[in-house]
């Protein structure tokens, strides 16, 4: 493949060759492409903003980011959730500089324009409620209704997971997610299967890495290939539920009989998971018997509920919802958002979830496990960050940028899936089908295809046709031999 | 109940006046003036809303001693 390096006027899709399995390093380091991402991708995609349990009461707020823009997740006096741009309409000052809290109004520190989220005082929460010296400064004529905080027009609360998009033309959230919702269900539902039975545990960990945000998304999207090498030391220490000699996520598939075989799942819409729904991995055996007992009970209850609904029990991830929300729905159960700062800097936020009705000893065990696993001081996270930082640093050189990355694992070896517009890898560990689909979708957004074009392109998953062609061909060959 | 105010806090938003003209007004500097201290039972809801609408909590109700 020859990648055209004449930046920046070209289309980013020219840098992605998914047929050959080659992707230019430019998309991980180039300023102009980063700007195109901020302009064309982040304001038009559905993004994870926060969890409803972070704003349980009227007046609660949580400060978050959507791409390049700071936002406030708020709850008004009627219990409704809003997402507001955290920037004063007068001179743009950040009206709220706290991470989270409770207030019915945001008064700008600069000139004291005041915005209310009390629906009994303003028409719509976020409206401009008052400006100092309204009478003398504006002769009482300021049209307050026009100068409220910018409101995100589309917000969707999915079992407590709050998503938003700035684009009025974007598809409905459920269409954007497609059959990938099964993974979101496993994330949002309690360990015993109770719908939406989770809450955020002890705040959010936030830190910056010297790497492109896509390294993070891709890692959780289905890169199980790095585990054995990158996380070898973590496995040697034994940080998982079972302690020393057991796996870091608590897997016990090698103990026999539990798994129907693991494959990765890749959606035409760009989402991807490291596993498939039929890969039924029971909760771990813990070093502490009371935890094993607790989670065994939860697993059995969940199994009974889901079987009655005809649902398989798998789909725990790790997974990434396009573009930048990654998560794992098991051990740990955690959400990770990669906020783009620059082409080579990312702010990573990690939320940890816990069952709403989990007893204290379970919470305390999970708290310790989450801390030693993830976040800036977590051992598994440190392994990954080290890779992303050094990969970025060694990819930004003039010569390095001439050579594409290799995404050839499992090319033309995709397997059919029961899920809508999805395929599987043919191997549990190898297989870069998820990343190829992710970057194709990424390029469609960044090249600024209209929402209508984006929808139309994703109507068909031609990978499925290729699987059928391949099957027909090998059937014909077999017949020829016979 | 009666209305009380703190001119050091007032920034002349004028929200109170827009809601409750009977008890509040603005002076020539655009700051709050209490026109009528006394709040009757019938006037209580309106006065409460005006007080709640003040972004800097420069006005409030207190018991008549």
Short mmCIF file of C-alpha atoms in Angstrom, two decimals:
data_model
loop_
_atom_site.label_atom_id
_atom_site.label_comp_id
_atom_site.label_asym_id
_atom_site.label_seq_id
_atom_site.Cartn_x
_atom_site.Cartn_y
_atom_site.Cartn_z
CA UNK A 1 0.00 0.00 0.00
CA UNK A 2 1.14 3.53 -0.66
CA UNK A 3 -0.19 6.03 1.82
CA UNK A 4 -0.41 9.53 0.44
CA UNK A 5 1.37 11.73 2.96
CA UNK A 6 0.35 15.11 1.55
CA UNK A 7 -1.39 16.56 4.57
CA UNK A 8 -3.60 18.24 5.52
CA UNK A 9 -6.01 18.66 2.61
CA UNK A 10 -6.56 14.98 2.01
CA UNK A 11 -9.34 12.82 3.33
CA UNK A 12 -8.41 10.75 6.37
CA UNK A 13 -10.02 7.72 4.71
CA UNK A 14 -6.97 7.74 2.40
CA UNK A 15 -4.86 6.97 5.46
CA UNK A 16 -6.90 3.90 6.39
CA UNK A 17 -6.51 0.83 4.21
CA UNK A 18 -8.59 -1.81 5.90
CA UNK A 19 -8.41 -4.18 2.95
CA UNK A 20 -4.65 -4.36 3.25
CA UNK A 21 -4.77 -3.92 7.03
CA UNK A 22 -2.57 -0.82 7.11
CA UNK A 23 -3.19 2.47 8.90
CA UNK A 24 -1.00 5.55 8.74
CA UNK A 25 0.69 6.76 11.90
CA UNK A 26 -0.38 10.29 10.99
CA UNK A 27 -3.83 9.75 12.50
CA UNK A 28 -2.19 9.32 15.91
CA UNK A 29 0.12 12.34 15.82
CA UNK A 30 -1.02 14.93 13.28
CA UNK A 31 -2.36 18.32 14.46
CA UNK A 32 -4.63 18.92 11.47
CA UNK A 33 -6.26 15.50 11.80
CA UNK A 34 -6.77 16.08 15.49
CA UNK A 35 -8.56 19.34 14.70
CA UNK A 36 -10.74 17.54 12.16
CA UNK A 37 -11.66 14.99 14.83
CA UNK A 38 -12.69 17.75 17.22
CA UNK A 39 -14.74 19.47 14.50
CA UNK A 40 -16.34 16.52 12.73
CA UNK A 41 -16.40 13.55 15.08
CA UNK A 42 -16.91 14.55 18.70
CA UNK A 43 -19.79 17.03 18.24
CA UNK A 44 -21.68 14.57 16.00
CA UNK A 45 -21.29 11.30 17.91
CA UNK A 46 -23.08 10.11 21.07
CA UNK A 47 -20.67 10.53 23.98
CA UNK A 48 -20.74 9.24 27.55
CA UNK A 49 -21.12 12.19 29.93
CA UNK A 50 -21.60 10.64 33.35
CA UNK A 51 -23.82 8.43 35.49
CA UNK A 52 -27.25 9.40 36.78
CA UNK A 53 -26.24 8.21 40.25
CA UNK A 54 -23.71 11.06 40.32
CA UNK A 55 -26.58 13.56 40.30
CA UNK A 56 -29.26 11.85 42.42
CA UNK A 57 -30.92 14.97 43.89
CA UNK A 58 -32.35 18.25 42.54
CA UNK A 59 -29.52 20.74 42.11
CA UNK A 60 -26.80 18.09 41.86
CA UNK A 61 -24.23 18.62 39.14
CA UNK A 62 -21.20 16.80 37.74
CA UNK A 63 -18.56 18.50 35.56
CA UNK A 64 -17.62 16.56 32.46
CA UNK A 65 -16.28 16.99 28.92
CA UNK A 66 -17.66 16.27 25.46
CA UNK A 67 -14.72 16.34 23.06
CA UNK A 68 -13.22 19.82 23.32
CA UNK A 69 -16.08 21.28 25.37
CA UNK A 70 -16.65 21.37 29.14
CA UNK A 71 -20.19 20.46 30.16
CA UNK A 72 -22.30 20.18 33.29
CA UNK A 73 -24.52 17.20 33.93
CA UNK A 74 -27.34 18.58 36.09
CA UNK A 75 -30.61 17.50 37.70
CA UNK A 76 -33.37 20.06 37.99
CA UNK A 77 -36.12 20.47 40.59
CA UNK A 78 -38.37 18.03 38.69
CA UNK A 79 -35.74 15.31 38.56
CA UNK A 80 -34.90 15.82 34.86
CA UNK A 81 -31.32 15.46 33.66
CA UNK A 82 -29.72 18.16 31.49
CA UNK A 83 -26.34 18.62 29.85
CA UNK A 84 -25.22 22.26 29.67
CA UNK A 85 -22.15 23.89 28.13
CA UNK A 86 -20.01 25.08 31.02
CA UNK A 87 -19.19 28.46 29.52
CA UNK A 88 -20.79 31.83 30.27
CA UNK A 89 -22.64 33.42 27.36
CA UNK A 90 -21.19 36.84 28.23
CA UNK A 91 -17.39 36.31 28.08
CA UNK A 92 -17.10 32.53 28.11
CA UNK A 93 -15.87 32.08 31.67
CA UNK A 94 -16.32 28.59 33.05
CA UNK A 95 -19.41 29.19 35.17
CA UNK A 96 -18.70 26.19 37.38
CA UNK A 97 -15.17 25.23 38.36
CA UNK A 98 -15.98 22.41 40.78
CA UNK A 99 -15.88 18.71 39.90
CA UNK A 100 -19.30 18.06 41.43
CA UNK A 101 -21.70 19.49 43.99
CA UNK A 102 -25.17 20.84 44.56
CA UNK A 103 -26.59 24.22 43.59
CA UNK A 104 -29.71 25.53 41.90
CA UNK A 105 -27.75 28.25 40.12
CA UNK A 106 -24.43 28.78 38.43
CA UNK A 107 -23.21 32.34 38.93
CA UNK A 108 -20.29 33.25 36.73
CA UNK A 109 -17.24 34.34 38.75
CA UNK A 110 -16.30 37.00 36.13
CA UNK A 111 -19.27 39.38 35.81
CA UNK A 112 -21.80 37.39 37.86
CA UNK A 113 -24.29 36.46 35.14
CA UNK A 114 -26.43 33.91 36.90
CA UNK A 115 -28.01 30.78 35.40
CA UNK A 116 -30.66 28.71 37.15
CA UNK A 117 -31.54 25.03 36.98
CA UNK A 118 -34.68 25.61 39.06
CA UNK A 119 -37.55 25.04 36.65
CA UNK A 120 -39.91 27.00 38.87
CA UNK A 121 -37.86 30.16 38.34
CA UNK A 122 -36.84 29.82 34.68
CA UNK A 123 -38.53 28.41 31.59
CA UNK A 124 -35.90 25.76 30.95
CA UNK A 125 -33.11 24.76 33.34
CA UNK A 126 -29.89 26.49 32.33
CA UNK A 127 -31.67 29.70 31.36
CA UNK A 128 -30.13 33.04 32.20
CA UNK A 129 -31.78 34.03 35.41
CA UNK A 130 -30.23 37.36 36.18
CA UNK A 131 -27.43 39.77 35.30
CA UNK A 132 -26.02 42.41 37.65
CA UNK A 133 -27.48 45.86 37.14
CA UNK A 134 -29.97 44.69 34.58
CA UNK A 135 -31.61 48.10 34.76
CA UNK A 136 -28.59 50.35 34.18
CA UNK A 137 -26.42 47.98 32.14
CA UNK A 138 -29.10 46.86 29.69
CA UNK A 139 -31.93 49.32 30.43
CA UNK A 140 -33.83 46.27 31.57
CA UNK A 141 -34.02 45.12 27.93
CA UNK A 142 -31.78 42.04 27.86
CA UNK A 143 -33.59 39.08 26.29
CA UNK A 144 -32.74 36.55 28.99
CA UNK A 145 -34.43 33.68 27.17
CA UNK A 146 -31.87 33.99 24.34
CA UNK A 147 -28.80 34.00 26.55
CA UNK A 148 -29.09 30.88 28.67
CA UNK A 149 -26.27 28.33 28.96
CA UNK A 150 -26.03 26.36 25.72
CA UNK A 151 -28.07 23.21 26.21
CA UNK A 152 -27.09 19.91 24.68
CA UNK A 153 -30.12 19.10 22.53
CA UNK A 154 -29.99 15.30 22.77
CA UNK A 155 -29.53 13.48 26.08
CA UNK A 156 -30.25 9.79 26.67
CA UNK A 157 -30.28 8.10 30.07
CA UNK A 158 -29.64 4.40 29.42
CA UNK A 159 -30.19 2.57 32.70
CA UNK A 160 -28.25 5.29 34.52
CA UNK A 161 -25.56 5.72 31.84
CA UNK A 162 -26.02 9.24 30.52
CA UNK A 163 -25.08 9.92 26.90
CA UNK A 164 -25.42 13.12 24.88
CA UNK A 165 -24.78 14.52 21.42
CA UNK A 166 -24.72 18.07 20.10
CA UNK A 167 -26.09 17.01 16.72
CA UNK A 168 -29.84 17.34 16.22
CA UNK A 169 -29.49 15.20 13.08
CA UNK A 170 -27.72 12.33 14.85
CA UNK A 171 -29.60 9.01 14.89
CA UNK A 172 -31.53 8.03 18.01
CA UNK A 173 -29.27 6.66 20.71
CA UNK A 174 -30.59 3.11 20.37
CA UNK A 175 -29.95 3.15 16.60
CA UNK A 176 -26.45 4.53 17.18
CA UNK A 177 -25.70 1.71 19.62
CA UNK A 178 -27.43 -1.14 17.76
CA UNK A 179 -26.94 -4.66 19.12
CA UNK A 180 -23.91 -3.46 21.04
CA UNK A 181 -26.49 -2.53 23.71
CA UNK A 182 -26.11 -6.03 25.23
CA UNK A 183 -22.68 -5.02 26.48
CA UNK A 184 -24.07 -1.75 27.86
CA UNK A 185 -26.78 -3.80 29.62
CA UNK A 186 -24.18 -5.96 31.31
CA UNK A 187 -22.35 -2.82 32.39
CA UNK A 188 -25.42 -1.02 33.73
CA UNK A 189 -27.24 -3.99 35.29
CA UNK A 190 -26.29 -5.36 38.69
CA UNK A 191 -24.17 -8.50 39.06
CA UNK A 192 -27.38 -10.40 39.82
CA UNK A 193 -29.00 -9.07 36.64
CA UNK A 194 -31.19 -6.40 38.28
CA UNK A 195 -31.79 -3.83 35.56
CA UNK A 196 -29.87 -0.59 36.03
CA UNK A 197 -28.91 -1.75 39.52
CA UNK A 198 -25.53 -0.06 39.60
CA UNK A 199 -24.14 3.21 40.88
CA UNK A 200 -20.84 5.07 40.67
CA UNK A 201 -18.46 4.22 43.43
CA UNK A 202 -16.33 6.92 45.11
CA UNK A 203 -15.84 9.59 42.47
CA UNK A 204 -13.87 9.53 39.24
CA UNK A 205 -10.13 9.00 38.68
CA UNK A 206 -8.64 11.50 36.19
CA UNK A 207 -5.15 11.67 34.75
CA UNK A 208 -3.29 12.62 31.59
CA UNK A 209 -1.18 10.51 29.29
CA UNK A 210 1.16 11.55 26.48
CA UNK A 211 -0.67 9.59 23.86
CA UNK A 212 -3.44 9.84 21.30
CA UNK A 213 -6.95 9.07 22.61
CA UNK A 214 -7.46 6.35 19.99
CA UNK A 215 -4.79 4.16 21.60
CA UNK A 216 -7.09 3.91 24.61
CA UNK A 217 -10.25 3.20 22.60
CA UNK A 218 -8.49 0.58 20.49
CA UNK A 219 -6.94 -1.17 23.47
CA UNK A 220 -10.33 -1.88 25.07
CA UNK A 221 -12.12 -2.40 21.76
CA UNK A 222 -10.73 -5.88 21.34
CA UNK A 223 -6.97 -5.90 21.76
CA UNK A 224 -6.65 -9.08 23.78
CA UNK A 225 -3.38 -9.74 21.93
CA UNK A 226 -1.38 -7.48 24.29
CA UNK A 227 -2.41 -9.19 27.52
CA UNK A 228 0.14 -11.96 27.76
CA UNK A 229 3.13 -9.69 27.12
CA UNK A 230 2.05 -6.32 28.53
CA UNK A 231 0.39 -7.63 31.68
CA UNK A 232 2.79 -10.47 32.43
CA UNK A 233 4.11 -8.80 35.58
CA UNK A 234 0.62 -8.13 36.87
CA UNK A 235 -0.24 -11.77 36.39
CA UNK A 236 2.97 -12.80 38.15
CA UNK A 237 2.04 -10.68 41.17
CA UNK A 238 -1.52 -12.01 41.19
CA UNK A 239 -3.66 -8.87 41.60
CA UNK A 240 -6.91 -10.62 40.61
CA UNK A 241 -9.80 -11.84 42.73
CA UNK A 242 -8.22 -15.27 43.23
CA UNK A 243 -4.90 -13.88 44.41
CA UNK A 244 -1.55 -15.35 43.49
CA UNK A 245 -1.53 -17.89 40.69
CA UNK A 246 -4.93 -16.73 39.34
CA UNK A 247 -5.81 -14.38 36.48
CA UNK A 248 -6.20 -10.61 36.87
CA UNK A 249 -9.85 -10.56 35.73
CA UNK A 250 -10.71 -13.67 37.69
CA UNK A 251 -11.07 -15.87 34.61
CA UNK A 252 -11.18 -19.57 35.21
CA UNK A 253 -11.88 -20.74 31.68
CA UNK A 254 -8.91 -23.04 31.79
CA UNK A 255 -10.48 -24.87 34.69
CA UNK A 256 -12.76 -26.45 32.17
CA UNK A 257 -16.34 -26.62 31.01
CA UNK A 258 -17.43 -23.05 31.51
CA UNK A 259 -16.79 -21.44 28.18
CA UNK A 260 -18.28 -22.10 24.77
CA UNK A 261 -15.26 -20.45 23.18
CA UNK A 262 -14.38 -16.82 22.97
CA UNK A 263 -14.50 -14.62 19.87
CA UNK A 264 -14.32 -10.86 19.49
CA UNK A 265 -17.34 -8.98 18.22
CA UNK A 266 -17.06 -6.14 15.71
CA UNK A 267 -19.95 -3.89 14.67
CA UNK A 268 -20.25 -1.98 11.40
CA UNK A 269 -21.20 1.03 13.56
CA UNK A 270 -17.66 1.07 14.97
CA UNK A 271 -18.29 -0.47 18.39
CA UNK A 272 -16.36 -3.54 19.41
CA UNK A 273 -15.97 -6.04 22.22
CA UNK A 274 -13.25 -8.48 23.22
CA UNK A 275 -15.80 -11.25 23.64
CA UNK A 276 -19.14 -12.54 22.39
CA UNK A 277 -22.48 -13.07 24.09
CA UNK A 278 -22.16 -16.86 24.06
CA UNK A 279 -18.88 -16.70 25.92
CA UNK A 280 -20.29 -17.33 29.36
CA UNK A 281 -17.68 -16.66 31.97
CA UNK A 282 -18.92 -17.16 35.55
CA UNK A 283 -17.83 -14.78 38.28
CA UNK A 284 -14.41 -15.55 39.78
CA UNK A 285 -13.39 -17.76 42.62
CA UNK A 286 -12.09 -15.42 45.28
CA UNK A 287 -9.40 -15.94 47.83
CA UNK A 288 -12.09 -15.06 50.40
CA UNK A 289 -14.89 -17.69 50.58
CA UNK A 290 -17.60 -15.17 51.60
CA UNK A 291 -16.99 -13.26 48.36
CA UNK A 292 -17.15 -16.42 46.27
CA UNK A 293 -20.45 -17.22 47.98
CA UNK A 294 -21.84 -13.72 47.38
CA UNK A 295 -20.95 -13.65 43.70
CA UNK A 296 -21.99 -17.25 43.11
CA UNK A 297 -25.44 -16.35 44.40
CA UNK A 298 -25.50 -13.25 42.14
CA UNK A 299 -24.41 -15.33 39.11
CA UNK A 300 -27.10 -17.94 39.70
CA UNK A 301 -29.80 -15.30 40.09
CA UNK A 302 -28.65 -13.58 36.92
CA UNK A 303 -28.43 -16.85 35.03
CA UNK A 304 -31.99 -17.75 36.00
CA UNK A 305 -33.32 -14.32 34.97
CA UNK A 306 -31.47 -14.14 31.65
CA UNK A 307 -32.18 -17.74 30.65
CA UNK A 308 -35.89 -17.08 31.21
CA UNK A 309 -35.54 -14.13 28.80
CA UNK A 310 -33.68 -16.31 26.32
CA UNK A 311 -30.54 -14.24 26.74
CA UNK A 312 -27.00 -15.65 26.76
CA UNK A 313 -24.91 -14.70 29.77
CA UNK A 314 -21.79 -13.41 28.05
CA UNK A 315 -20.77 -9.97 26.82
CA UNK A 316 -18.66 -8.56 29.60
CA UNK A 317 -16.01 -6.89 27.47
CA UNK A 318 -13.60 -5.18 27.64
CA UNK A 319 -15.37 -3.15 24.97
CA UNK A 320 -15.47 0.29 23.39
CA UNK A 321 -18.55 2.19 22.34
CA UNK A 322 -17.56 4.34 19.39
CA UNK A 323 -15.76 6.66 19.68
CA UNK A 324 -14.22 7.05 23.14
CA UNK A 325 -16.18 5.24 25.86
CA UNK A 326 -14.45 2.05 26.91
CA UNK A 327 -15.54 -0.27 29.68
CA UNK A 328 -15.41 -3.68 31.25
CA UNK A 329 -18.57 -5.13 32.72
CA UNK A 330 -17.04 -7.74 34.99
CA UNK A 331 -13.89 -7.62 37.09
CA UNK A 332 -13.26 -4.76 37.22
CA UNK A 333 -16.59 -3.14 36.29
CA UNK A 334 -15.44 0.23 35.14
CA UNK A 335 -16.00 2.92 32.51
CA UNK A 336 -13.07 4.68 30.92
CA UNK A 337 -13.43 7.77 28.71
CA UNK A 338 -10.49 9.04 26.65
CA UNK A 339 -10.88 12.82 26.37
CA UNK A 340 -8.85 14.26 23.48
CA UNK A 341 -6.51 17.06 24.59
CA UNK A 342 -4.04 17.21 21.68
CA UNK A 343 -2.91 14.69 19.06
CA UNK A 344 -0.43 13.35 21.59
CA UNK A 345 -2.18 14.02 24.88
CA UNK A 346 -5.29 12.45 26.38
CA UNK A 347 -7.12 12.92 29.66
CA UNK A 348 -8.37 9.58 30.88
CA UNK A 349 -11.34 9.36 33.26
CA UNK A 350 -12.25 6.17 35.05
CA UNK A 351 -15.57 5.55 36.76
CA UNK A 352 -16.04 2.42 38.88
CA UNK A 353 -19.47 0.86 39.28
CA UNK A 354 -20.85 -1.12 42.17
CA UNK A 355 -24.22 -2.75 42.80
CA UNK A 356 -26.57 -0.37 44.59
CA UNK A 357 -27.40 -3.01 47.19
CA UNK A 358 -23.89 -4.41 47.63
CA UNK A 359 -23.01 -4.98 51.30
CA UNK A 360 -20.04 -3.17 52.82
CA UNK A 361 -17.62 -6.10 52.68
CA UNK A 362 -18.20 -6.45 48.92
CA UNK A 363 -17.79 -2.70 48.36
CA UNK A 364 -14.59 -2.67 50.35
CA UNK A 365 -13.18 -5.64 48.46
CA UNK A 366 -14.07 -4.06 45.10
CA UNK A 367 -12.61 -0.71 46.19
CA UNK A 368 -9.24 -2.28 46.90
CA UNK A 369 -9.32 -4.37 43.74
CA UNK A 370 -10.26 -1.37 41.58
CA UNK A 371 -7.42 0.70 43.06
CA UNK A 372 -4.75 -1.92 42.54
CA UNK A 373 -6.07 -2.65 39.04
CA UNK A 374 -6.95 0.66 37.38
CA UNK A 375 -6.32 4.38 37.44
CA UNK A 376 -3.00 6.23 37.48
CA UNK A 377 -1.72 4.09 40.33
CA UNK A 378 -3.37 0.86 39.20
CA UNK A 379 -0.92 -1.79 38.09
CA UNK A 380 -2.73 -2.95 34.95
CA UNK A 381 -3.34 0.64 33.86
CA UNK A 382 0.32 1.51 34.31
CA UNK A 383 1.31 -1.34 31.99
CA UNK A 384 -0.98 0.06 29.28
CA UNK A 385 -0.02 3.71 29.75
CA UNK A 386 3.64 2.83 29.39
CA UNK A 387 2.93 1.26 25.99
CA UNK A 388 0.79 4.13 24.72
CA UNK A 389 3.25 6.82 25.79
CA UNK A 390 6.27 5.14 24.27
CA UNK A 391 4.40 4.11 21.12
CA UNK A 392 3.33 7.72 20.57
CA UNK A 393 6.79 9.06 21.23
CA UNK A 394 8.40 6.60 18.83
CA UNK A 395 5.78 7.20 16.12
CA UNK A 396 5.98 10.97 15.78
CA UNK A 397 9.40 11.09 14.11
CA UNK A 398 9.74 12.11 10.49
CA UNK A 399 10.92 8.71 9.34
CA UNK A 400 8.61 6.74 11.63
CA UNK A 401 5.61 8.50 10.11
CA UNK A 402 6.41 7.10 6.70
CA UNK A 403 5.55 3.60 7.84
CA UNK A 404 2.01 2.47 8.60
CA UNK A 405 0.91 0.33 11.54
CA UNK A 406 -0.05 -3.26 10.82
CA UNK A 407 -3.70 -4.32 11.31
CA UNK A 408 -3.63 -7.58 9.37
CA UNK A 409 -4.63 -10.09 12.03
CA UNK A 410 -7.51 -12.22 10.86
CA UNK A 411 -7.94 -10.46 7.49
CA UNK A 412 -10.64 -12.32 5.54
CA UNK A 413 -11.07 -14.77 8.37
CA UNK A 414 -14.07 -13.05 9.99
CA UNK A 415 -16.84 -15.29 11.28
CA UNK A 416 -20.62 -14.73 10.98
CA UNK A 417 -22.63 -13.39 13.92
CA UNK A 418 -26.26 -13.60 15.03
CA UNK A 419 -26.08 -9.92 15.89
CA UNK A 420 -27.16 -7.14 13.55
CA UNK A 421 -24.39 -5.91 11.22
CA UNK A 422 -21.66 -7.61 13.23
CA UNK A 423 -18.96 -10.22 12.68
CA UNK A 424 -16.66 -12.16 14.97
CA UNK A 425 -12.95 -12.83 14.96
CA UNK A 426 -11.91 -16.40 14.32
CA UNK A 427 -9.64 -16.41 17.34
CA UNK A 428 -9.95 -15.31 20.96
CA UNK A 429 -6.61 -13.56 21.23
CA UNK A 430 -5.54 -12.76 17.68
CA UNK A 431 -7.79 -10.77 15.37
CA UNK A 432 -7.83 -7.05 14.54
CA UNK A 433 -11.22 -7.00 12.87
CA UNK A 434 -12.58 -4.73 15.61
CA UNK A 435 -9.90 -2.10 15.09
CA UNK A 436 -10.34 -2.16 11.30
CA UNK A 437 -14.08 -1.48 11.67
CA UNK A 438 -13.46 1.19 14.30
CA UNK A 439 -11.05 3.15 12.07
CA UNK A 440 -13.30 2.84 9.05
CA UNK A 441 -16.16 4.37 11.06
CA UNK A 442 -13.77 6.95 12.48
CA UNK A 443 -12.73 8.04 8.98
CA UNK A 444 -16.38 8.33 7.87
CA UNK A 445 -17.06 10.77 10.71
CA UNK A 446 -13.78 12.69 10.47
CA UNK A 447 -14.19 13.12 6.70
CA UNK A 448 -17.46 14.78 7.62
CA UNK A 449 -19.93 12.58 5.79
CA UNK A 450 -23.45 13.83 6.54
CA UNK A 451 -25.50 12.01 9.17
CA UNK A 452 -27.62 10.64 6.35
CA UNK A 453 -24.54 9.28 4.57
CA UNK A 454 -23.21 7.88 7.84
CA UNK A 455 -26.48 6.04 8.37
CA UNK A 456 -26.63 4.80 4.79
CA UNK A 457 -23.06 3.52 4.79
CA UNK A 458 -23.70 1.53 7.95
CA UNK A 459 -26.92 -0.01 6.62
CA UNK A 460 -24.94 -2.82 5.10
CA UNK A 461 -22.02 -4.72 6.52
CA UNK A 462 -20.24 -5.98 3.44
CA UNK A 463 -18.00 -8.12 5.66
CA UNK A 464 -20.98 -10.44 6.03
CA UNK A 465 -21.28 -10.74 2.24
CA UNK A 466 -17.60 -11.60 2.02
CA UNK A 467 -18.02 -14.32 4.62
CA UNK A 468 -20.89 -15.76 2.56
CA UNK A 469 -18.82 -15.58 -0.64
CA UNK A 470 -15.95 -17.32 1.09
CA UNK A 471 -18.24 -20.04 2.41
CA UNK A 472 -19.84 -20.52 -1.03
CA UNK A 473 -16.41 -20.72 -2.62
CA UNK A 474 -15.07 -23.32 -0.24
CA UNK A 475 -18.30 -25.31 -0.58
CA UNK A 476 -17.86 -25.25 -4.37
CA UNK A 477 -14.24 -26.34 -4.00
CA UNK A 478 -15.26 -29.24 -1.80
CA UNK A 479 -17.86 -30.25 -4.34
CA UNK A 480 -15.23 -30.04 -7.10
CA UNK A 481 -12.96 -32.37 -5.16
CA UNK A 482 -15.77 -34.86 -4.62
CA UNK B 1 -42.67 38.00 58.87
CA UNK B 2 -40.68 40.92 57.52
CA UNK B 3 -38.26 41.43 54.64
CA UNK B 4 -34.59 42.13 55.33
CA UNK B 5 -31.78 42.98 52.90
CA UNK B 6 -28.01 43.35 52.71
CA UNK B 7 -26.86 46.11 50.38
CA UNK B 8 -23.29 44.84 50.52
CA UNK B 9 -24.43 41.69 48.79
CA UNK B 10 -26.88 43.19 46.31
CA UNK B 11 -25.62 43.46 42.74
CA UNK B 12 -28.73 44.92 41.21
CA UNK B 13 -29.97 41.87 39.32
CA UNK B 14 -33.49 43.20 39.93
CA UNK B 15 -35.04 39.71 39.94
CA UNK B 16 -36.88 40.47 43.18
CA UNK B 17 -38.54 43.56 41.73
CA UNK B 18 -39.71 41.66 38.66
CA UNK B 19 -41.46 39.13 40.91
CA UNK B 20 -42.63 41.18 43.89
CA UNK B 21 -43.07 44.91 43.27
CA UNK B 22 -44.98 45.40 46.47
CA UNK B 23 -42.00 44.67 48.70
CA UNK B 24 -38.97 45.44 46.52
CA UNK B 25 -37.67 48.28 44.36
CA UNK B 26 -34.31 49.50 43.06
CA UNK B 27 -32.70 52.80 44.07
CA UNK B 28 -30.88 55.21 41.73
CA UNK B 29 -27.73 53.05 41.99
CA UNK B 30 -29.77 50.05 40.90
CA UNK B 31 -29.56 48.37 44.32
CA UNK B 32 -32.42 46.87 46.30
CA UNK B 33 -34.76 49.00 48.35
CA UNK B 34 -37.30 47.39 50.66
CA UNK B 35 -40.53 49.27 49.94
CA UNK B 36 -42.62 47.42 52.46
CA UNK B 37 -41.17 45.36 55.27
CA UNK B 38 -44.27 43.56 56.42
CA UNK B 39 -45.29 40.36 54.63
CA UNK B 40 -48.82 39.08 55.17
CA UNK B 41 -49.79 35.42 54.95
CA UNK B 42 -51.37 36.03 51.52
CA UNK B 43 -48.19 37.69 50.23
CA UNK B 44 -45.90 34.99 51.53
CA UNK B 45 -45.61 32.83 48.37
CA UNK B 46 -44.70 35.75 46.14
CA UNK B 47 -42.17 37.09 48.62
CA UNK B 48 -40.61 33.63 48.94
CA UNK B 49 -40.25 33.32 45.17
CA UNK B 50 -38.60 36.76 44.97
CA UNK B 51 -36.19 35.79 47.71
CA UNK B 52 -35.37 32.48 46.07
CA UNK B 53 -34.74 34.28 42.78
CA UNK B 54 -31.90 36.41 44.19
CA UNK B 55 -28.61 35.00 42.79
CA UNK B 56 -26.59 36.44 45.71
CA UNK B 57 -29.00 35.89 48.62
CA UNK B 58 -29.13 39.60 49.42
CA UNK B 59 -32.73 39.43 50.70
CA UNK B 60 -34.50 37.17 53.16
CA UNK B 61 -37.44 36.86 55.54
CA UNK B 62 -37.11 37.09 59.28
CA UNK B 63 -39.46 36.89 62.25
CA UNK B 64 -40.84 40.12 63.66
CA UNK B 65 -39.56 40.39 67.17
#
